[in-house]
Amino acid sequence: MSNNNASNNLIIAQRAVKQLRLEASIRRIKVSQASAELRNFCLQNASKDPLLVGVPSSDNPFRPPKSCSLF
């Protein structure tokens, strides 16, 4: 039983080492640089954001339906 436990522990440790190596290899940037890039992106694309500029009523799929009258 202890041999099986030891092999399971070894497998778990190998997976942890593999994950840690993967995380250590990720390129990282400073938070200040990331926030500056995010701010610039937001400012450059603000004119295209429908939440900021609104949606024309003709293109709005959620506009209230028009009433239909036949007479």
Short mmCIF file of C-alpha atoms in Angstrom, two decimals:
data_model
loop_
_atom_site.label_atom_id
_atom_site.label_comp_id
_atom_site.label_asym_id
_atom_site.label_seq_id
_atom_site.Cartn_x
_atom_site.Cartn_y
_atom_site.Cartn_z
CA MET A 1 0.00 0.00 0.00
CA SER A 2 2.79 2.47 0.86
CA ASN A 3 4.45 1.82 -2.53
CA ASN A 4 1.24 2.88 -4.27
CA ASN A 5 1.02 5.98 -2.06
CA ALA A 6 4.63 6.86 -2.85
CA SER A 7 4.05 6.55 -6.60
CA ASN A 8 0.91 8.71 -6.35
CA ASN A 9 2.82 11.33 -4.38
CA LEU A 10 5.58 11.26 -7.00
CA ILE A 11 3.08 11.78 -9.82
CA ILE A 12 1.46 14.68 -7.94
CA ALA A 13 4.86 16.26 -7.30
CA GLN A 14 5.86 15.87 -10.97
CA ARG A 15 2.64 17.56 -12.08
CA ALA A 16 3.23 20.40 -9.64
CA VAL A 17 6.79 20.88 -10.91
CA LYS A 18 5.58 20.86 -14.52
CA GLN A 19 2.93 23.50 -13.70
CA LEU A 20 5.44 25.66 -11.83
CA ARG A 21 7.89 25.50 -14.74
CA LEU A 22 5.12 26.52 -17.11
CA GLU A 23 4.15 29.47 -14.91
CA ALA A 24 7.78 30.53 -14.49
CA SER A 25 8.24 30.65 -18.27
CA ILE A 26 5.35 33.11 -18.82
CA ARG A 27 6.49 36.58 -19.88
CA ARG A 28 5.42 39.13 -17.30
CA ILE A 29 5.12 42.90 -17.41
CA LYS A 30 4.79 45.47 -14.65
CA VAL A 31 1.31 46.44 -13.50
CA SER A 32 2.01 50.08 -14.31
CA GLN A 33 2.87 49.16 -17.91
CA ALA A 34 -0.20 46.92 -18.26
CA SER A 35 -2.50 49.60 -16.87
CA ALA A 36 -1.04 52.25 -19.18
CA GLU A 37 -1.54 49.97 -22.20
CA LEU A 38 -5.10 49.18 -21.11
CA ARG A 39 -5.88 52.87 -20.64
CA ASN A 40 -4.49 53.72 -24.10
CA PHE A 41 -6.50 50.90 -25.66
CA CYS A 42 -9.69 52.12 -24.00
CA LEU A 43 -9.11 55.71 -25.10
CA GLN A 44 -8.36 54.66 -28.69
CA ASN A 45 -11.50 52.51 -28.94
CA ALA A 46 -13.93 54.66 -26.94
CA SER A 47 -15.57 55.99 -30.10
CA LYS A 48 -16.45 52.42 -31.17
CA ASP A 49 -17.87 51.32 -27.81
CA PRO A 50 -21.68 51.09 -27.97
CA LEU A 51 -21.91 51.43 -24.18
CA LEU A 52 -20.26 54.85 -24.37
CA VAL A 53 -21.66 56.28 -27.61
CA GLY A 54 -25.01 54.49 -27.68
CA VAL A 55 -26.70 52.45 -30.37
CA PRO A 56 -28.71 54.10 -33.14
CA SER A 57 -32.38 53.27 -32.68
CA SER A 58 -32.56 51.82 -36.20
CA ASP A 59 -29.84 49.27 -35.30
CA ASN A 60 -31.10 48.49 -31.81
CA PRO A 61 -32.62 44.99 -31.70
CA PHE A 62 -34.04 45.69 -28.22
CA ARG A 63 -36.10 48.76 -29.13
CA PRO A 64 -39.79 48.61 -28.18
CA PRO A 65 -41.90 47.11 -30.95
CA LYS A 66 -43.97 49.48 -33.01
CA SER A 67 -47.71 49.05 -32.87
CA CYS A 68 -49.33 47.84 -36.02
CA SER A 69 -52.59 49.42 -37.15
CA LEU A 70 -54.43 48.33 -40.24
CA PHE A 71 -57.11 51.03 -40.16
#
